[in-house]
Short mmCIF file of C-alpha atoms and ligand atoms in Angstrom, two decimals:
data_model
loop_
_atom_site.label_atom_id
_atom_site.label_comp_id
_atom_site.label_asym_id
_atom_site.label_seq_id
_atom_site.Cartn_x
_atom_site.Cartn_y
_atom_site.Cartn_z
CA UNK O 1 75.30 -92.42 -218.57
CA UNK O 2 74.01 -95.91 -217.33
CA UNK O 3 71.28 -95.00 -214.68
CA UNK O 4 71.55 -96.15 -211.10
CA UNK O 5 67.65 -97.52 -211.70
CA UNK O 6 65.39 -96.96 -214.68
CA UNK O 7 61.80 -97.94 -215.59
CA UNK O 8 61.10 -101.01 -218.24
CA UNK O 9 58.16 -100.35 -220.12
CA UNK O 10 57.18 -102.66 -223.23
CA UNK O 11 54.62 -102.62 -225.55
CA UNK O 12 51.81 -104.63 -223.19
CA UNK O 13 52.11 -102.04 -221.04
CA UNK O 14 51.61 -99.54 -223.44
CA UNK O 15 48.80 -101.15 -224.75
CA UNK O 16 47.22 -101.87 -221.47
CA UNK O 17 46.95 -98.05 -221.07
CA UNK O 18 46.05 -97.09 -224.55
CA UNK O 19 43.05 -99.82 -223.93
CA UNK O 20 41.84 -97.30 -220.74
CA UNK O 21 42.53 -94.12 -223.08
CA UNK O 22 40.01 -95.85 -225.20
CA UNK O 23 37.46 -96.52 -222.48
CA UNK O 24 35.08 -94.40 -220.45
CA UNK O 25 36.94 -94.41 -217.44
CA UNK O 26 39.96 -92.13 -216.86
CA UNK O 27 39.84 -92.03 -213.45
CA UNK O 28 38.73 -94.24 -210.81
CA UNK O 29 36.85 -96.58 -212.79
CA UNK O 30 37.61 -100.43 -213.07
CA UNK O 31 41.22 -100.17 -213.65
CA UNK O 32 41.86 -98.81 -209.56
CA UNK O 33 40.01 -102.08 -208.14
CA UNK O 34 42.28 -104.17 -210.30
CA UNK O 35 45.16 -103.02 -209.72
CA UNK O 36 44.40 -103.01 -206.16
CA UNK O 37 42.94 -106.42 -205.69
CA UNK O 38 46.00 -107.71 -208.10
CA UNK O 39 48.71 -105.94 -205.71
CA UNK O 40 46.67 -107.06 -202.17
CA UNK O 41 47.30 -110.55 -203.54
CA UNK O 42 50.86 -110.44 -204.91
CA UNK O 43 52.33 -109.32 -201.63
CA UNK O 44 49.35 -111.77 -199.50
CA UNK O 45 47.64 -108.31 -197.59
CA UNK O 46 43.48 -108.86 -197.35
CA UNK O 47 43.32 -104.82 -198.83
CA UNK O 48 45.11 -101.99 -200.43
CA UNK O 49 44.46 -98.62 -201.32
CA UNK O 50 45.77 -96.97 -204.49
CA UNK O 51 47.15 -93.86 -203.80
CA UNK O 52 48.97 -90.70 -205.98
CA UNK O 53 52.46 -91.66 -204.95
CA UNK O 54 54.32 -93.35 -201.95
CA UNK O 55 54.97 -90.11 -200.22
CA UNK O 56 50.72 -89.70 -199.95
CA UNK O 57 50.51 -93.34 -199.12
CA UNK O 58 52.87 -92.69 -195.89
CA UNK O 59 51.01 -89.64 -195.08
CA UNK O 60 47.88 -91.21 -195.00
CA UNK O 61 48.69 -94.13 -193.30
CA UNK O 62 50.01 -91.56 -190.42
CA UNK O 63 46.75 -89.78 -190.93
CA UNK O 64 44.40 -93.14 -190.72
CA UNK O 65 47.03 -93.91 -187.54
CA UNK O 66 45.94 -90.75 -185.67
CA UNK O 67 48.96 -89.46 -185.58
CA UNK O 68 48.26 -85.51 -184.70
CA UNK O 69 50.06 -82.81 -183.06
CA UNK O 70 51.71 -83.77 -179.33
CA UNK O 71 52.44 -87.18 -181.12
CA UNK O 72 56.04 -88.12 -182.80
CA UNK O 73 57.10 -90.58 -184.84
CA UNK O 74 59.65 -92.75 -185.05
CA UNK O 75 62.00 -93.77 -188.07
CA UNK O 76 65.43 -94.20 -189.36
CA UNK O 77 67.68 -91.54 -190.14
CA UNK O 78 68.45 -93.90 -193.02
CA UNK O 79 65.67 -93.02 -195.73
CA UNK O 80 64.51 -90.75 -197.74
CA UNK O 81 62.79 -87.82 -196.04
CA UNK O 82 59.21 -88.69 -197.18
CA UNK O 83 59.60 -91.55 -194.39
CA UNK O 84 59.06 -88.92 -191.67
CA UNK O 85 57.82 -85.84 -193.69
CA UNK O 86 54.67 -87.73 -193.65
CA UNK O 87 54.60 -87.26 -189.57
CA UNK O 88 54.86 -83.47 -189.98
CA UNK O 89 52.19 -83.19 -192.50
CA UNK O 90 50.15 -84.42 -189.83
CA UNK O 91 51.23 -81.81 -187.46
CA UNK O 92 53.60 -84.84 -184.69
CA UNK O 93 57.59 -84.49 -184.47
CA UNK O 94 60.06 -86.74 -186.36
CA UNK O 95 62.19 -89.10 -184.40
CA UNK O 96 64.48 -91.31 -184.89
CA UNK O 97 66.81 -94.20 -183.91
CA UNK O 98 70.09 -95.20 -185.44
CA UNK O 99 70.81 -98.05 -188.23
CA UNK O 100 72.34 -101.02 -187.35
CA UNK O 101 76.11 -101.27 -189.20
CA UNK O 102 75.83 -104.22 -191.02
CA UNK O 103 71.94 -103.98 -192.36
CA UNK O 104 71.83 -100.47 -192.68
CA UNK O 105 68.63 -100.88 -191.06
CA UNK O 106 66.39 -99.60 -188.27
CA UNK O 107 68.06 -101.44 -185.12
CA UNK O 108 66.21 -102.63 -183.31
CA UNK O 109 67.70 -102.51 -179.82
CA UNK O 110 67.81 -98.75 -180.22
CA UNK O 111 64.16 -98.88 -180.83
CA UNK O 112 63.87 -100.68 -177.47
CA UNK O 113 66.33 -97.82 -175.73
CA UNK O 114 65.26 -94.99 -177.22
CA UNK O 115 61.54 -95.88 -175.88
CA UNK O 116 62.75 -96.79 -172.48
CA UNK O 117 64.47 -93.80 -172.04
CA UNK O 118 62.24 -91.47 -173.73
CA UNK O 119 61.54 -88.09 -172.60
CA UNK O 120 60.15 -84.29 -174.16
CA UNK O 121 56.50 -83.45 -174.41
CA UNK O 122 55.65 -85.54 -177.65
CA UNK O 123 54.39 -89.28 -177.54
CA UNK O 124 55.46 -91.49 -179.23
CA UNK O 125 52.67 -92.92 -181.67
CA UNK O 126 53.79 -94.68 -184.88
CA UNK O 127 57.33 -96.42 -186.02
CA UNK O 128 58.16 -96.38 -189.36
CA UNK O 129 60.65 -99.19 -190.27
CA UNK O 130 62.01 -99.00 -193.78
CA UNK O 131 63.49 -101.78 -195.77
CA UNK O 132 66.61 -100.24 -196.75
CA UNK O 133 67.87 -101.44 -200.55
CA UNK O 134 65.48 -104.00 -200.51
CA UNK O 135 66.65 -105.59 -197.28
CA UNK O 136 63.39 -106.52 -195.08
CA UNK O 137 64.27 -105.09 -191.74
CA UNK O 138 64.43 -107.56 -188.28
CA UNK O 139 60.03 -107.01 -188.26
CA UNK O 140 59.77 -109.48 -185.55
CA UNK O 141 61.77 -108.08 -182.54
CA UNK O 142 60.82 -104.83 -184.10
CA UNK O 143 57.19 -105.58 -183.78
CA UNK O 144 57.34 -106.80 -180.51
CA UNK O 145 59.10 -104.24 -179.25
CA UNK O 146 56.21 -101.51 -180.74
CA UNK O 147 53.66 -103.30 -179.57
CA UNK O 148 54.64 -103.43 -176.38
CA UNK O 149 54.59 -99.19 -176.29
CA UNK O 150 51.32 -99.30 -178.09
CA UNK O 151 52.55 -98.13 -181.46
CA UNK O 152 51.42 -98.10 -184.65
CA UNK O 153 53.67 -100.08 -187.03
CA UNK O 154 53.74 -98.35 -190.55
CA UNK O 155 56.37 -100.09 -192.66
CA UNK O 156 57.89 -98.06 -195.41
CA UNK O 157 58.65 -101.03 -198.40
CA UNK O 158 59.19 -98.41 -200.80
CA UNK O 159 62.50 -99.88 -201.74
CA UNK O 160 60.83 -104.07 -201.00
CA UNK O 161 58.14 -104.86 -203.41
CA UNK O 162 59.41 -108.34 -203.65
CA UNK O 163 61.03 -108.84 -201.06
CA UNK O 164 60.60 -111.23 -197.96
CA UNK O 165 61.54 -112.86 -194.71
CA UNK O 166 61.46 -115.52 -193.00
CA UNK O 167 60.57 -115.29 -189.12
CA UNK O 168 61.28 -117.69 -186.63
CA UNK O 169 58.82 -120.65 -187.41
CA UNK O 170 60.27 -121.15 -190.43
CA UNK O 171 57.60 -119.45 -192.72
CA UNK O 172 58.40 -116.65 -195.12
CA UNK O 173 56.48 -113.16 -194.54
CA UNK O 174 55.92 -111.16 -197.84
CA UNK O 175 56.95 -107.24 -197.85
CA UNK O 176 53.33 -106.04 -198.03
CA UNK O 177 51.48 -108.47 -196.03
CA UNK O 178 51.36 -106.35 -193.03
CA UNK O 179 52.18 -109.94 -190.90
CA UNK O 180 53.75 -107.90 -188.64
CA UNK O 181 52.43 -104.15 -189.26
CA UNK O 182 49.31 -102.34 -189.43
CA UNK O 183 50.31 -100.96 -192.78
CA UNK O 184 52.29 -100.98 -195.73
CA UNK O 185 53.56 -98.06 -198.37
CA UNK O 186 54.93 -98.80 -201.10
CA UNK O 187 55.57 -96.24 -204.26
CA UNK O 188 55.68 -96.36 -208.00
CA UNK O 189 58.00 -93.64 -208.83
CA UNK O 190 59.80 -95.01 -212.35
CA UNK O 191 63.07 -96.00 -210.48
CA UNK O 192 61.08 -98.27 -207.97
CA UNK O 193 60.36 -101.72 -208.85
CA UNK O 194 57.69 -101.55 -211.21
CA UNK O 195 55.74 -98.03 -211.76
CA UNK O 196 52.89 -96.26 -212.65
CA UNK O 197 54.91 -92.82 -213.60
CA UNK O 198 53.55 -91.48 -210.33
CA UNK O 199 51.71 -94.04 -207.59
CA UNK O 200 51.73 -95.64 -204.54
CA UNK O 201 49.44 -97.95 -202.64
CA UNK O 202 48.95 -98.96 -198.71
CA UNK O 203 48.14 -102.62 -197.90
CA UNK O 204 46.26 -103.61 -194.38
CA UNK O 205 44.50 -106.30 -192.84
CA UNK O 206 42.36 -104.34 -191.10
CA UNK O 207 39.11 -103.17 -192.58
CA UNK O 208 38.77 -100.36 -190.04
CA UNK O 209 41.85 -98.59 -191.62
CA UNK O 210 40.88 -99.61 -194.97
CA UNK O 211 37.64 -98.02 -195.00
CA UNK O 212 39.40 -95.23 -193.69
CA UNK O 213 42.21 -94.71 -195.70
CA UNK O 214 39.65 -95.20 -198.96
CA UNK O 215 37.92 -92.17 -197.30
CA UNK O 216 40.97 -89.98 -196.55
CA UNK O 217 41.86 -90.40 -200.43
CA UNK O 218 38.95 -88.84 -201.90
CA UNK O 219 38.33 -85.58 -199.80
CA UNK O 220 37.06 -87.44 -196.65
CA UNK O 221 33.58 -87.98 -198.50
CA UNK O 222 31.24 -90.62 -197.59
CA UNK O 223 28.24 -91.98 -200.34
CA UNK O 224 27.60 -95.56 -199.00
CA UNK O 225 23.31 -94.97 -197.70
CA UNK O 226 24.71 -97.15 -194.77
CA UNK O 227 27.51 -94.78 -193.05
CA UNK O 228 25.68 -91.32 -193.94
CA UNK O 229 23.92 -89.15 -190.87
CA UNK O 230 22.17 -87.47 -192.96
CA UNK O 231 19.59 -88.94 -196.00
CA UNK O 232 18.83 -86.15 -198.39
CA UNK O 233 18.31 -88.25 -201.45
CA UNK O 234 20.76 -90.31 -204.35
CA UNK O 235 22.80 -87.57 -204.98
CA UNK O 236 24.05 -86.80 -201.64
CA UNK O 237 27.55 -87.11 -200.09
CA UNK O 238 28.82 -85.83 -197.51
CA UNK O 239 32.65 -85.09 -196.17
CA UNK O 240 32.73 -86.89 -192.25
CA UNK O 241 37.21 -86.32 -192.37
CA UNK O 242 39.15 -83.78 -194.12
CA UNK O 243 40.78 -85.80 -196.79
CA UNK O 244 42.52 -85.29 -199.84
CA UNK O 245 42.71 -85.89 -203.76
CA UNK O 246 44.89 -88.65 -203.55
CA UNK O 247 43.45 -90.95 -206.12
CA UNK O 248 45.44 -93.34 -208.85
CA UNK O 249 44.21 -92.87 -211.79
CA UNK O 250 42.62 -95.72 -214.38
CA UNK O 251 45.86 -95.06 -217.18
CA UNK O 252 48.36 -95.44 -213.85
CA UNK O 253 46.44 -98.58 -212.53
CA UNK O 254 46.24 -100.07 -215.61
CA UNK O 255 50.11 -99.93 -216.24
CA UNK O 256 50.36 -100.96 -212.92
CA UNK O 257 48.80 -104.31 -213.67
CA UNK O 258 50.46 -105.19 -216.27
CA UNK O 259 53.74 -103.82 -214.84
CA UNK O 260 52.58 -106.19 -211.50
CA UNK O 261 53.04 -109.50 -214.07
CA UNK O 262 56.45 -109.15 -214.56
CA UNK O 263 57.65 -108.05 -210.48
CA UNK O 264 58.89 -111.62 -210.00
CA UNK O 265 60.97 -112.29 -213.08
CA UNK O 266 62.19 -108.50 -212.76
CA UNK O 267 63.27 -108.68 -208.58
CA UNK O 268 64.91 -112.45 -209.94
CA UNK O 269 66.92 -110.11 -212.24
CA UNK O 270 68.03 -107.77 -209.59
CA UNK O 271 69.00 -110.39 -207.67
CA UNK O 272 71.04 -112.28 -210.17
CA UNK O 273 73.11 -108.49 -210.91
CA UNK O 274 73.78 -108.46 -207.17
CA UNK O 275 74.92 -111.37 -206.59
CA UNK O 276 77.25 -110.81 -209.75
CA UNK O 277 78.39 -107.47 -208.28
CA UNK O 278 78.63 -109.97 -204.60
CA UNK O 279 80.75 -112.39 -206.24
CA UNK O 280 83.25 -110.01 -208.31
CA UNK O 281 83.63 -107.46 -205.82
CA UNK O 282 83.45 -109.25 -202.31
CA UNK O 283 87.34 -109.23 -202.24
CA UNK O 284 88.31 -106.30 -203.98
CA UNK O 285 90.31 -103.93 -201.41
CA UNK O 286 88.47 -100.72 -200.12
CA UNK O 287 85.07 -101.94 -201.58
CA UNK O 288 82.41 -103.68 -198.75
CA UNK O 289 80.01 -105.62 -200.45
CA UNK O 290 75.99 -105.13 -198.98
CA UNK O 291 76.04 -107.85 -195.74
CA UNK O 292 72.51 -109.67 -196.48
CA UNK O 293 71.54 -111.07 -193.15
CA UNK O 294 70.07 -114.85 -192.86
CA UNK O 295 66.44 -115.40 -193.57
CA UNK O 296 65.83 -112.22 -196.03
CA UNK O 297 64.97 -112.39 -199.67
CA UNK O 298 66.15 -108.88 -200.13
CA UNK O 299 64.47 -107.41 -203.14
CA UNK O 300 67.40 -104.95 -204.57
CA UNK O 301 65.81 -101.55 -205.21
CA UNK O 302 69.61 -100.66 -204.57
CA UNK O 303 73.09 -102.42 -204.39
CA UNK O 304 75.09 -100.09 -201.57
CA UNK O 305 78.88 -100.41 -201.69
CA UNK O 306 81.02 -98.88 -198.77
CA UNK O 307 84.10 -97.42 -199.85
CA UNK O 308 87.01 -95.39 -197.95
CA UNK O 309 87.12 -92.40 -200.78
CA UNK O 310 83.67 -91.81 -201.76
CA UNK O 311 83.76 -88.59 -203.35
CA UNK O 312 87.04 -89.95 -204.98
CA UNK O 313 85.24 -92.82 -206.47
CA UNK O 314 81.95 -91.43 -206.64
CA UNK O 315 83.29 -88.69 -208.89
CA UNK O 316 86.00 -91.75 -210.75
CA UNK O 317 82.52 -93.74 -211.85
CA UNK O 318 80.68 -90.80 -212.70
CA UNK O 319 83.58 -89.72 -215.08
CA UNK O 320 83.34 -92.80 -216.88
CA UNK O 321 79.49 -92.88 -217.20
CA UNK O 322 78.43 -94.62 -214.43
CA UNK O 323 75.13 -93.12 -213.04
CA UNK O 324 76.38 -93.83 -209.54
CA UNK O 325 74.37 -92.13 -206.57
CA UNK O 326 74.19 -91.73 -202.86
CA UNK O 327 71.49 -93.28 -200.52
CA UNK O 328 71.17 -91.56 -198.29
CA UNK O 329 72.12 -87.93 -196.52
CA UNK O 330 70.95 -88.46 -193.02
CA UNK O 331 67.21 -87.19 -192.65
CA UNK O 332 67.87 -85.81 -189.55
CA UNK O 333 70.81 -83.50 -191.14
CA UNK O 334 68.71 -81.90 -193.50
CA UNK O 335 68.59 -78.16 -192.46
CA UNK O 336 64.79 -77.79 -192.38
CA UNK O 337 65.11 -81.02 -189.56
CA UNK O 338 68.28 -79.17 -188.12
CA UNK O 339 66.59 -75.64 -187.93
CA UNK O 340 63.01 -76.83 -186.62
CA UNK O 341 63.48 -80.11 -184.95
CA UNK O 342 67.25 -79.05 -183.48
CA UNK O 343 68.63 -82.14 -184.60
CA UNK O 344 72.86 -81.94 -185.16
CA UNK O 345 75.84 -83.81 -186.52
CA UNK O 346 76.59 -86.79 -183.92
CA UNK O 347 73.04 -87.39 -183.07
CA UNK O 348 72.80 -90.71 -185.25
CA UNK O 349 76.64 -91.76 -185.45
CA UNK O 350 76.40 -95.04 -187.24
CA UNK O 351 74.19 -93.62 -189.88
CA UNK O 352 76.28 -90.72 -190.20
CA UNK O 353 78.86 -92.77 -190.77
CA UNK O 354 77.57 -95.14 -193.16
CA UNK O 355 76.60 -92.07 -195.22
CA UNK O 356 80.07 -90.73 -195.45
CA UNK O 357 81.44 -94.21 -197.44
CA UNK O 358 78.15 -94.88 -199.50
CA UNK O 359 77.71 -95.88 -203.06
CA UNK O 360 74.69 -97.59 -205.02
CA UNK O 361 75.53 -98.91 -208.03
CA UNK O 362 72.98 -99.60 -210.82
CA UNK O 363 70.77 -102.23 -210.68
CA UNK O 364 67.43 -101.98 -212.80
CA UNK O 365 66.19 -105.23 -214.77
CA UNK O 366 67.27 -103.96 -217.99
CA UNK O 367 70.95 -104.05 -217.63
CA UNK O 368 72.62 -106.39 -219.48
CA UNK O 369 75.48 -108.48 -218.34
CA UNK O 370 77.52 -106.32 -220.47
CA UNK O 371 76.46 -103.40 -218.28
CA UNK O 372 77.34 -105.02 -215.05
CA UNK O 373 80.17 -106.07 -216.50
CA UNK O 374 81.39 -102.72 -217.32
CA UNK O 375 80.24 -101.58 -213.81
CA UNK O 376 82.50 -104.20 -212.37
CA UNK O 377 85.39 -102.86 -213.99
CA UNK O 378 85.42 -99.55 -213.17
CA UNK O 379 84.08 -99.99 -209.41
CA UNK O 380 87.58 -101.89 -208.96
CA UNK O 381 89.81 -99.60 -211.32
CA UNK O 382 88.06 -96.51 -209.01
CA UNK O 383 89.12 -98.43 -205.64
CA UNK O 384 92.87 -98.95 -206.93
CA UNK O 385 93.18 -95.69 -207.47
CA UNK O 386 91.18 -94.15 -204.77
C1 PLP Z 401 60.52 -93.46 -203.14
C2 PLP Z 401 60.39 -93.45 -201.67
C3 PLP Z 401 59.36 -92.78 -201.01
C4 PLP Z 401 58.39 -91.84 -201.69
O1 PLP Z 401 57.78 -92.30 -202.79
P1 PLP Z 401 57.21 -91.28 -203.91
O2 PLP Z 401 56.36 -92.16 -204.74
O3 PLP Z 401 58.38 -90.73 -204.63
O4 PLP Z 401 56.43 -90.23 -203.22
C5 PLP Z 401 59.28 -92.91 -199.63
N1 PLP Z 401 60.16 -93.64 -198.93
C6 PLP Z 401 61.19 -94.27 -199.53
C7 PLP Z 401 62.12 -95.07 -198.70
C8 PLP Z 401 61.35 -94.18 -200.91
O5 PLP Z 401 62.39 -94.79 -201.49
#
């Protein structure tokens, strides 16, 4: 079965982490600054924080936001469920507002109706845009539009380490950079653009929520003689928030470096298999190519077809060994949202919709043309007889 994303790992990378195993350091030693300083610069943000995975990066960031019961946050229905999860760890209510058709993406005039209108007893605290595919989401309007009801802007870039935009003076904003956001989360799981098995990280400009998401990750404990309110002597610490083990490790950070080398080369390959999939599919009947709207470098953690007989064709390419899959079931129809959050079928039409004709095809670096190729065939064999 060709995979609908898979991990590259080669032999520097291996090597990079046998060099740790080697070391003193297994954990949190030179490896996690690093990677960290390495990532804050590839994606232009002044810090990041190297977390366990992306789902405790957007936790955190909701935690370092303040985001606490009475509060809600706001996402897309379009993501996976991590996106919002991350407000209910915190003990605030999910909500959301619907996609736009075209970019599958937050849209951003229902962001601006949904907070003019709002009612119920939560506040609204925090939005959480997420750059669906790869596709950076409209972060200008969308920012303006937060800021305006106080919010916290979290982006979720899970799916856009690469990826970037360009706003409306003309200069391009890298995924990451938090131009237009108080924080970034991106994750490392193998199918993501590079990984570190497990990880995440959060970038910021801000030290405030630096120094406090470094905190949060490791048990809430301060050391630093400086921020202590009480001296006892060079062993002491002392826990000021109730944080978590969250750390990276130094064999994940150090893959994670050397995987961070080859992000360019590796989103250049994505995009070259998408725009092969763009130019061989665009007019094939029943199949909607992914719309990529002016001004974004989309970074292609996924390549999204639309077609009338999903299961049909969904179940044609699987037969054939095509690892196709779906992204993604509404969040908001999951029954734990249903059953505690009352959330029901309707609620989010256009990403209800959109959900109902959904495909992603593979795209991972690896392939080879012969791959896509193959892909290409049976997508249009599967719509002809769909
Ligand atoms: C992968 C992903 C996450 C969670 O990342 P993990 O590292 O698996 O915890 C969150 N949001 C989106 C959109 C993702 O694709």
């Amino acid at each position: 079965m060709l995979p609908y994303g898979h991990q590259w790992i080669e032999e520097d990378d291996i090597e990079a982490v046998v060099k740790v195993l080697r070391s003193d350091w297994l954990t949190t030693g030179p490896a996690v600054e690093e990677f960290e300083a390495a990532l804050a610069e590839k994606v232009g943000a002044r810090y990041a924080v190297a977390v366990a995975n992306g789902t405790a990066a957007l936790h955190l960031a909701c935690l370092a936001a303040g985001l606490g019961p009475g509060d809600s946050l706001i996402s897309s229905p379009n993501t996976f469920a991590a996106s919002t999860n991350a407000a209910l760890y915190c003990g605030a209510r999910p909500a959301f507002v619907d996609i736009n058709e075209r970019t599958y993406n937050m849209d951003p005039d229902a962001l601006d109706r949904f907070l003019g209108h709002h009612t119920g007893e939560s506040k609204p605290k925090a939005v959480v845009p997420v750059h669906f595919s790869g596709q950076p989401c409209d972060m200008e309007r969308i920012a303006s539009i937060a800021r305006r009801a106080d919010l916290v802007i979290i982006e979720d870039a899970c799916h856009a380490l690469g990826a970037k935009w360009r706003d409306s003076q003309g200069q391009w904003q890298k995924s990451g950079s938090c131009s237009h956001c108080d924080m970034t989360a991106f994750s490392f799981h193998p199918v993501k653009h590079i990984t570190t098995a497990e990880g995440g990280v959060i970038t910021t400009n801000r030290s405030d929520l630096y120094e406090k998401l470094k905190r949060l990750r490791n048990h809430g404990l301060v050391r630093d003689p400086a921020h202590l309110q009480n001296g006892h002597g060079a062993w002491y610490y002392e826990m000021q928030d109730l944080g978590f083990n969250y750390r990276l490790s130094d064999l994940q950070c150090a893959l994670g470096t050397s995987q961070l080398k080859k992000l360019d080369s590796w989103v250049a390959r994505r995009r070259e298999i998408a725009a092969a999939y763009d130019h061989l599919l665009g007019d094939v009947d029943g199949v909607v190519i992914p719309y990529q709207k002016e001004n974004t470098y989309s970074s292609y953690h996924l390549y999204v077809i639309q077609v009338e007989s999903r299961r049909k064709v969904f179940e044609t390419l699987r037969g054939k060994g095509i690892g196709v899959q779906v992204h993604f079931f509404p969040v908001h129809l999951h029954p734990f949202y249903r059953n505690h959050f009352g959330f029901r079928p309707g609620d989010f039409p256009i990403a209800e919709a959109y959900y109902e004709h959904a495909i992603s095809l593979p795209v991972f670096p690896q392939m080879s043309d012969d791959d896509v190729h193959r892909v290409i065939r049976e997508v249009k064999a599967a719509a002809r007889n769909a």
